CSV table of C-alpha atoms in Angstrom, one decimal:
chain,number,residue,atom,x,y,z
A,1,MET,CA,14.4,14.4,10.4
A,2,ASP,CA,13.4,12.0,13.2
A,3,ARG,CA,16.3,9.4,12.8
A,4,ASP,CA,14.9,6.9,15.2
A,5,GLY,CA,11.4,7.2,13.7
A,6,THR,CA,13.0,6.9,10.2
A,7,ARG,CA,14.8,3.7,11.1
A,8,ALA,CA,11.8,2.2,12.7
A,9,CYS,CA,9.7,3.0,9.6
A,10,VAL,CA,12.2,1.3,7.3
A,11,GLU,CA,12.3,-1.8,9.7
A,12,ARG,CA,8.5,-2.0,9.4
A,13,LEU,CA,8.6,-1.8,5.6
A,14,TYR,CA,11.3,-4.5,5.4
A,15,PRO,CA,10.5,-7.0,8.2
A,16,GLY,CA,13.1,-9.8,8.4
A,17,ARG,CA,15.8,-7.6,6.7
A,18,ARG,CA,18.9,-6.4,8.5
A,19,LEU,CA,19.3,-2.7,8.0
A,20,VAL,CA,22.9,-1.4,7.6
A,21,GLU,CA,23.2,2.4,7.8
A,22,ILE,CA,25.2,3.7,4.8
A,23,GLY,CA,25.1,7.4,5.4
A,24,ASP,CA,22.9,10.2,4.4
A,25,ASP,CA,22.2,11.5,0.9
A,26,THR,CA,19.6,13.9,-0.5
A,27,LEU,CA,16.4,13.5,-2.5
A,28,HIS,CA,18.6,13.7,-5.7
A,29,LEU,CA,19.0,10.0,-5.0
A,30,ALA,CA,15.4,9.2,-5.7
A,31,TYR,CA,16.2,5.8,-7.4
A,32,PRO,CA,18.7,4.1,-5.2
A,33,PRO,CA,20.5,0.9,-6.1
A,34,GLU,CA,18.5,-2.4,-5.6
A,35,GLY,CA,18.6,-3.6,-2.1
A,36,HIS,CA,18.9,0.0,-0.7
A,37,ALA,CA,16.4,2.5,0.7
A,38,TYR,CA,16.7,6.1,1.6
A,39,ALA,CA,14.0,7.6,3.9
A,40,ALA,CA,13.2,10.4,6.3
A,41,CYS,CA,10.4,10.9,8.7
A,42,PHE,CA,9.3,14.4,9.5
A,43,PRO,CA,6.4,15.5,11.7
A,44,SER,CA,3.8,15.5,9.0
A,45,LEU,CA,5.6,13.7,6.2
A,46,THR,CA,7.5,10.5,5.5
A,47,VAL,CA,9.6,10.1,2.4
A,48,VAL,CA,10.8,6.6,1.2
A,49,CYS,CA,12.9,6.1,-1.9
A,50,THR,CA,13.4,2.5,-3.0
A,51,GLN,CA,13.3,0.5,-6.3
A,52,ASP,CA,10.7,-1.7,-4.6
A,53,VAL,CA,7.9,0.7,-5.5
A,54,ALA,CA,8.8,1.0,-9.2
A,55,LEU,CA,5.7,-1.1,-10.3
A,56,ASP,CA,4.2,-1.1,-13.8
A,57,LEU,CA,0.9,-1.3,-12.1
A,58,PRO,CA,1.2,1.2,-9.1
A,59,SER,CA,-2.1,0.1,-7.7
A,60,HIS,CA,-0.5,-3.2,-6.8
A,61,LEU,CA,1.8,-1.6,-4.2
A,62,GLY,CA,2.2,-4.2,-1.4
A,63,THR,CA,0.2,-4.1,1.7
A,64,THR,CA,3.2,-3.5,3.9
A,65,PHE,CA,3.8,0.0,2.4
A,66,ARG,CA,0.0,0.7,2.4
A,67,ALA,CA,-0.3,-0.3,6.1
A,68,GLU,CA,2.6,2.0,7.0
A,69,ALA,CA,0.6,5.0,5.7
A,70,ARG,CA,-2.6,4.1,7.4
A,71,GLY,CA,-4.4,7.2,8.5
A,72,ARG,CA,-2.4,9.4,6.1
A,73,THR,CA,-2.6,10.1,2.4
A,74,LEU,CA,-0.1,7.8,0.5
A,75,HIS,CA,1.6,9.0,-2.7
A,76,LEU,CA,3.6,6.8,-4.9
A,77,HIS,CA,5.7,8.4,-7.7
A,78,THR,CA,8.2,6.7,-9.9
A,79,MET,CA,9.8,7.5,-13.2
A,80,LEU,CA,12.6,6.0,-15.3
A,81,SER,CA,14.1,8.2,-18.0
A,82,SER,CA,16.1,5.2,-19.5
A,83,VAL,CA,12.7,3.8,-20.7
A,84,ASP,CA,10.5,6.9,-20.7
A,85,TRP,CA,8.2,5.5,-18.1
A,86,PHE,CA,6.2,7.2,-15.4
A,87,ALA,CA,3.7,5.9,-12.7
A,88,TYR,CA,1.9,7.3,-9.8
A,89,ALA,CA,-0.8,6.4,-7.4
A,90,ILE,CA,-2.6,8.0,-4.5
A,91,TRP,CA,-4.5,6.3,-1.6
A,92,ASP,CA,-6.8,8.3,0.7
A,93,THR,CA,-6.4,8.3,4.5
A,94,ASP,CA,-8.9,5.4,4.7
A,95,GLY,CA,-6.7,3.3,2.3
A,96,ALA,CA,-9.0,3.7,-0.7
A,97,LEU,CA,-7.2,4.0,-4.0
A,98,ARG,CA,-8.0,7.4,-5.5
A,99,ARG,CA,-5.8,7.5,-8.6
A,100,ALA,CA,-3.3,5.2,-10.4
A,101,LEU,CA,-1.6,5.9,-13.7
A,102,SER,CA,1.2,4.3,-15.5
A,103,LEU,CA,2.6,5.3,-18.9
A,104,SER,CA,5.5,4.5,-21.2
A,105,SER,CA,6.5,5.7,-24.5
A,106,ASP,CA,6.8,2.1,-25.8
A,107,ASP,CA,3.5,0.6,-24.4
A,108,GLY,CA,1.3,3.6,-23.9
A,109,ILE,CA,-1.1,3.4,-21.0
A,110,LEU,CA,-0.4,0.5,-18.6
A,111,GLU,CA,-2.9,1.5,-16.0
A,112,ASN,CA,-5.4,4.3,-15.7
A,113,THR,CA,-7.6,4.0,-12.6
A,114,GLY,CA,-9.6,6.8,-11.0
A,115,ASN,CA,-10.3,10.3,-12.1
A,116,PRO,CA,-7.4,12.4,-13.5
A,117,LEU,CA,-6.1,15.1,-11.3
A,118,ASP,CA,-6.0,18.7,-12.4
A,119,PHE,CA,-2.4,18.8,-13.4
A,120,GLU,CA,-3.0,16.0,-16.0
A,121,ALA,CA,-5.8,17.9,-17.9
A,122,ASP,CA,-3.6,19.8,-20.3
A,123,TYR,CA,-1.7,16.7,-21.2
A,124,TRP,CA,-4.9,14.7,-22.0
A,125,ALA,CA,-6.2,17.7,-23.9
A,126,GLY,CA,-3.2,17.6,-26.3
A,127,LYS,CA,-1.6,20.8,-25.0
A,128,HIS,CA,1.8,19.1,-24.6
A,129,PRO,CA,2.3,17.2,-27.9
A,130,VAL,CA,5.2,15.0,-28.6
A,131,GLU,CA,7.4,16.1,-31.5
A,132,ILE,CA,7.5,13.2,-34.0
A,133,ASP,CA,10.0,12.9,-36.8
A,134,GLU,CA,7.6,13.1,-39.9
A,135,ASP,CA,10.4,11.6,-42.1
A,136,ASP,CA,10.4,8.3,-40.3
A,137,PRO,CA,7.2,6.5,-41.3
A,138,ASP,CA,7.9,3.6,-38.8
A,139,LEU,CA,7.8,6.0,-35.9
A,140,SER,CA,4.6,6.0,-33.9
A,141,TYR,CA,3.9,7.3,-30.5
A,142,PRO,CA,1.1,5.8,-28.2
A,143,LEU,CA,0.5,8.9,-26.2
A,144,PRO,CA,-0.5,12.6,-26.9
A,145,PHE,CA,2.5,13.7,-24.6
A,146,HIS,CA,5.8,12.5,-23.2
A,147,PRO,CA,5.4,10.5,-19.9
A,148,LEU,CA,8.3,12.2,-18.4
A,149,ASP,CA,6.9,15.7,-19.0
A,150,LEU,CA,3.8,14.7,-17.1
A,151,ALA,CA,6.0,13.0,-14.4
A,152,GLU,CA,7.7,16.4,-13.7
A,153,ASP,CA,4.5,18.3,-13.5
A,154,ALA,CA,3.2,15.6,-11.1
A,155,LEU,CA,6.2,16.1,-8.9
A,156,ARG,CA,5.6,19.8,-8.8
A,157,ALA,CA,1.9,19.5,-8.2
A,158,LEU,CA,2.0,16.8,-5.5
A,159,PHE,CA,5.3,17.6,-3.8
A,160,GLY,CA,6.5,21.1,-4.7
A,161,PHE,CA,9.7,20.2,-6.5
A,162,VAL,CA,11.0,18.9,-9.9
A,163,PHE,CA,13.6,16.3,-10.5
A,164,GLU,CA,15.0,17.5,-13.8
A,165,GLY,CA,15.1,21.1,-14.9
A,166,GLU,CA,15.2,24.3,-13.0
A,167,PRO,CA,13.2,24.7,-9.8
A,168,GLY,CA,10.5,27.4,-10.1
A,169,ASP,CA,9.8,30.0,-7.5
A,170,GLY,CA,8.7,28.3,-4.3
A,171,ASP,CA,9.9,24.9,-5.4
A,172,ALA,CA,11.9,22.9,-2.9
A,173,HIS,CA,15.5,22.1,-3.8
A,174,LEU,CA,16.3,18.4,-3.7
A,175,ASP,CA,19.8,18.9,-2.4
A,176,GLU,CA,18.3,20.5,0.7
A,177,ILE,CA,16.2,17.4,1.7
A,178,THR,CA,18.3,14.9,3.6
A,179,LEU,CA,17.4,11.2,3.6
A,180,ALA,CA,19.0,8.4,5.7
A,181,GLY,CA,20.4,5.6,3.7
A,182,TYR,CA,20.2,1.9,4.4
A,183,ARG,CA,21.4,-1.3,2.8
A,184,LEU,CA,18.7,-3.9,3.2
A,185,ASP,CA,20.6,-7.1,3.9
A,186,HIS,CA,19.0,-10.5,4.1
A,187,PRO,CA,19.5,-12.3,7.4
A,188,GLY,CA,22.9,-14.1,7.7
A,189,ARG,CA,24.6,-11.7,5.4
């Protein structure tokens, strides 16, 4: 990890905020507490974990984050198991939005922009059905699959790891990816 580059990146993402180093953690801390960010800059990859990108409509990611990725492909991935919600988006190197998808088990499809990627095909084709309790007539499900199942396959397809479950052959292990931690204080604090 390029520590100076990582700090500079987080400073650009949070102009006007005072960064307080709080120590390293691993990619297991993909959803840090509010007001915190974990990041790492490597020669061909930058990883930033923050609640500030957990957007119902991922295509609405702020211009600061999109500008930071200028000239590189930008991937946004977020999931919350507490509400069975998953969203991701991809912008090409020229900043054009290629794909944005947001799904929840309560609301169904929140956003569906661009063409589905290959890893989505089996889900939309009904090959990963949700098991529904047939004895509960009030239970309905707005999607042909569970959002978090697709979220895990998206992680593997896009980044080469999974968050829950056993890593497969060739998958990266989250506890081997170190991120620098920062508390994002407001000025005067």
